[in-house]
Amino acid sequence: MGIRVEVERDRCEGYGFCEQSAPEVFRLDDEGELEILQAELPDDQCDRAEAAVRLCPVAALRLKR
């Protein structure tokens, strides 16, 4: 069973740490807006997504199991 990634868009400031940690899941577009490329993650990607959530300096990301 995997997890779901969610972003609180009004908190996100586009630092990009999530993209650096898990580029297969997160991407900043040309305007600095976060795109979630893969909202439902398989178990083998959970560790990287959890690291990305921890790295977010404004706590804009969360995971739901």
Coordinates of N, CA, C and O in Angstrom, one line a residue:
M1 N 0.8 -1.2 0.0 CA 0.0 0.0 0.0 C 0.9 1.2 0.0 O 1.8 1.4 0.8
G2 N 0.6 2.2 -0.9 CA 1.4 3.4 -1.0 C 0.8 4.5 -0.2 O 0.0 4.4 0.7
I3 N 1.3 5.7 -0.6 CA 0.9 6.9 0.1 C 0.4 8.0 -0.9 O 0.8 7.9 -2.1
R4 N -0.3 9.0 -0.5 CA -0.7 10.1 -1.3 C 0.0 11.3 -0.9 O 0.1 11.6 0.3
V5 N 0.5 12.1 -1.8 CA 1.2 13.4 -1.6 C 0.2 14.5 -1.8 O -0.5 14.5 -2.8
E6 N 0.2 15.5 -0.9 CA -0.7 16.6 -1.0 C 0.2 17.9 -0.7 O 1.1 17.9 0.1
V7 N -0.2 19.0 -1.4 CA 0.5 20.3 -1.2 C -0.5 21.3 -0.8 O -1.6 21.4 -1.3
E8 N -0.2 22.1 0.2 CA -1.0 23.3 0.6 C -0.4 24.4 -0.2 O 0.6 25.0 0.1
R9 N -1.1 24.7 -1.3 CA -0.5 25.7 -2.3 C -0.3 27.1 -1.8 O 0.6 27.8 -2.1
D10 N -1.1 27.5 -0.8 CA -0.9 28.9 -0.3 C 0.3 29.0 0.6 O 0.7 30.1 0.9
R11 N 0.8 27.9 1.1 CA 2.0 27.8 1.9 C 3.3 27.7 1.1 O 4.3 28.1 1.5
C12 N 3.2 27.0 0.0 CA 4.4 26.7 -0.9 C 5.0 28.0 -1.4 O 4.3 28.9 -1.9
E13 N 6.3 28.1 -1.1 CA 7.0 29.3 -1.6 C 8.1 29.0 -2.7 O 8.8 29.8 -3.1
G14 N 8.0 27.7 -3.2 CA 8.8 27.4 -4.3 C 10.3 27.2 -4.1 O 11.1 27.5 -5.0
Y15 N 10.7 26.8 -2.9 CA 12.1 26.6 -2.6 C 12.7 25.5 -3.4 O 13.9 25.5 -3.7
G16 N 12.0 24.4 -3.7 CA 12.4 23.4 -4.6 C 13.2 22.2 -3.9 O 13.7 21.4 -4.6
F17 N 13.2 22.2 -2.6 CA 13.9 21.1 -1.9 C 13.2 19.8 -2.2 O 13.8 18.8 -2.3
C18 N 11.9 19.8 -2.3 CA 11.1 18.6 -2.6 C 11.5 18.1 -4.0 O 11.7 16.9 -4.2
E19 N 11.6 19.0 -5.0 CA 12.0 18.6 -6.3 C 13.4 17.9 -6.3 O 13.7 16.9 -7.0
Q20 N 14.3 18.5 -5.6 CA 15.7 18.0 -5.5 C 15.7 16.6 -4.8 O 16.4 15.7 -5.2
S21 N 14.8 16.4 -3.8 CA 14.8 15.1 -3.1 C 14.0 14.0 -3.9 O 14.4 12.9 -3.8
A22 N 13.0 14.4 -4.6 CA 12.2 13.4 -5.3 C 11.7 14.0 -6.6 O 10.5 14.3 -6.8
P23 N 12.6 14.1 -7.6 CA 12.2 14.7 -8.9 C 11.2 13.9 -9.7 O 10.5 14.5 -10.6
E24 N 11.0 12.6 -9.4 CA 10.0 11.9 -10.0 C 8.6 12.2 -9.5 O 7.6 11.8 -10.1
V25 N 8.5 12.9 -8.4 CA 7.2 13.2 -7.7 C 6.9 14.7 -7.8 O 5.8 15.1 -8.1
F26 N 7.9 15.6 -7.7 CA 7.7 17.0 -7.6 C 8.4 17.7 -8.8 O 9.5 17.3 -9.1
R27 N 7.8 18.8 -9.2 CA 8.5 19.7 -10.2 C 8.0 21.1 -10.0 O 6.8 21.3 -9.8
L28 N 9.0 22.1 -10.1 CA 8.6 23.5 -10.1 C 8.5 23.9 -11.6 O 9.4 23.7 -12.4
D29 N 7.3 24.5 -11.9 CA 7.2 25.0 -13.3 C 8.0 26.3 -13.5 O 8.7 26.8 -12.6
D30 N 7.9 26.9 -14.7 CA 8.6 28.1 -15.0 C 8.3 29.3 -14.1 O 9.1 30.2 -14.0
E31 N 7.1 29.3 -13.5 CA 6.7 30.4 -12.6 C 7.0 30.0 -11.2 O 6.5 30.8 -10.3
G32 N 7.6 28.9 -10.9 CA 7.9 28.5 -9.5 C 6.7 27.9 -8.8 O 6.8 27.7 -7.6
E33 N 5.7 27.5 -9.5 CA 4.6 26.8 -8.9 C 4.9 25.3 -8.9 O 5.3 24.7 -9.8
L34 N 4.6 24.7 -7.8 CA 4.8 23.3 -7.6 C 3.8 22.4 -8.3 O 2.6 22.6 -8.2
E35 N 4.3 21.4 -9.1 CA 3.5 20.4 -9.7 C 3.8 19.1 -9.0 O 4.9 18.8 -8.8
I36 N 2.7 18.4 -8.7 CA 2.9 17.0 -8.2 C 2.7 16.1 -9.4 O 1.6 16.0 -10.0
L37 N 3.8 15.5 -9.8 CA 3.8 14.6 -11.0 C 3.2 13.3 -10.7 O 2.7 12.6 -11.6
Q38 N 3.2 12.8 -9.5 CA 2.7 11.5 -9.1 C 2.1 11.6 -7.7 O 2.8 11.6 -6.7
A39 N 0.8 11.8 -7.6 CA 0.1 12.0 -6.3 C 0.1 10.7 -5.5 O 0.2 10.7 -4.3
E40 N -0.2 9.6 -6.2 CA -0.2 8.3 -5.5 C 1.1 7.6 -5.7 O 1.5 7.3 -6.9
L41 N 1.8 7.3 -4.6 CA 3.1 6.7 -4.7 C 3.1 5.3 -4.3 O 2.6 4.9 -3.3
P42 N 3.9 4.4 -5.0 CA 4.1 3.1 -4.6 C 5.0 3.0 -3.4 O 5.7 4.0 -3.1
D43 N 5.0 1.9 -2.7 CA 5.9 1.8 -1.5 C 7.3 2.1 -1.7 O 8.0 2.6 -0.9
D44 N 7.8 1.7 -2.9 CA 9.3 1.9 -3.1 C 9.7 3.4 -3.3 O 10.9 3.7 -3.3
Q45 N 8.7 4.3 -3.4 CA 9.0 5.7 -3.5 C 8.7 6.5 -2.2 O 8.9 7.7 -2.1
C46 N 8.2 5.8 -1.2 CA 7.7 6.5 0.0 C 8.9 7.1 0.8 O 8.7 8.2 1.3
D47 N 10.0 6.5 0.9 CA 11.1 7.1 1.6 C 11.5 8.4 1.0 O 11.8 9.4 1.8
R48 N 11.6 8.5 -0.3 CA 12.0 9.8 -0.9 C 11.0 10.9 -0.7 O 11.3 12.0 -0.5
A49 N 9.7 10.5 -0.8 CA 8.6 11.4 -0.6 C 8.6 11.9 0.9 O 8.4 13.1 1.1
E50 N 8.9 11.0 1.8 CA 8.9 11.4 3.2 C 10.1 12.4 3.5 O 10.0 13.3 4.2
A51 N 11.2 12.1 2.8 CA 12.4 13.1 2.9 C 12.0 14.4 2.4 O 12.3 15.5 3.0
A52 N 11.3 14.5 1.3 CA 10.9 15.7 0.7 C 10.0 16.5 1.6 O 10.1 17.7 1.7
V53 N 9.1 15.8 2.2 CA 8.2 16.5 3.2 C 8.9 17.1 4.3 O 8.7 18.2 4.8
R54 N 9.9 16.3 4.9 CA 10.7 16.8 6.0 C 11.6 18.0 5.6 O 11.8 18.9 6.4
L55 N 12.0 18.1 4.3 CA 12.9 19.2 3.9 C 12.1 20.5 3.6 O 12.7 21.5 3.5
C56 N 10.8 20.4 3.4 CA 10.1 21.6 3.1 C 10.1 22.6 4.2 O 9.6 22.4 5.3
P57 N 10.7 23.8 4.0 CA 10.9 24.8 5.1 C 9.6 25.5 5.5 O 9.6 26.1 6.6
V58 N 8.6 25.4 4.7 CA 7.3 26.0 5.1 C 6.2 25.0 5.4 O 5.0 25.4 5.5
A59 N 6.5 23.7 5.5 CA 5.6 22.7 5.8 C 4.4 22.7 4.9 O 3.2 22.6 5.4
A60 N 4.6 22.8 3.6 CA 3.5 22.9 2.6 C 3.1 21.5 2.1 O 2.1 21.4 1.5
L61 N 3.9 20.5 2.4 CA 3.6 19.1 1.9 C 3.2 18.2 3.1 O 3.6 18.4 4.2
R62 N 2.3 17.2 2.7 CA 1.9 16.2 3.7 C 1.7 14.9 2.9 O 1.4 14.9 1.7
L63 N 1.8 13.8 3.7 CA 1.5 12.5 3.1 C 0.3 11.9 3.8 O 0.1 12.1 5.0
K64 N -0.5 11.2 3.1 CA -1.7 10.5 3.6 C -1.5 9.0 3.3 O -1.3 8.7 2.1
R65 N -1.7 8.2 4.3 CA -1.6 6.7 4.0 C -3.0 6.2 3.8 O -3.9 6.6 4.3

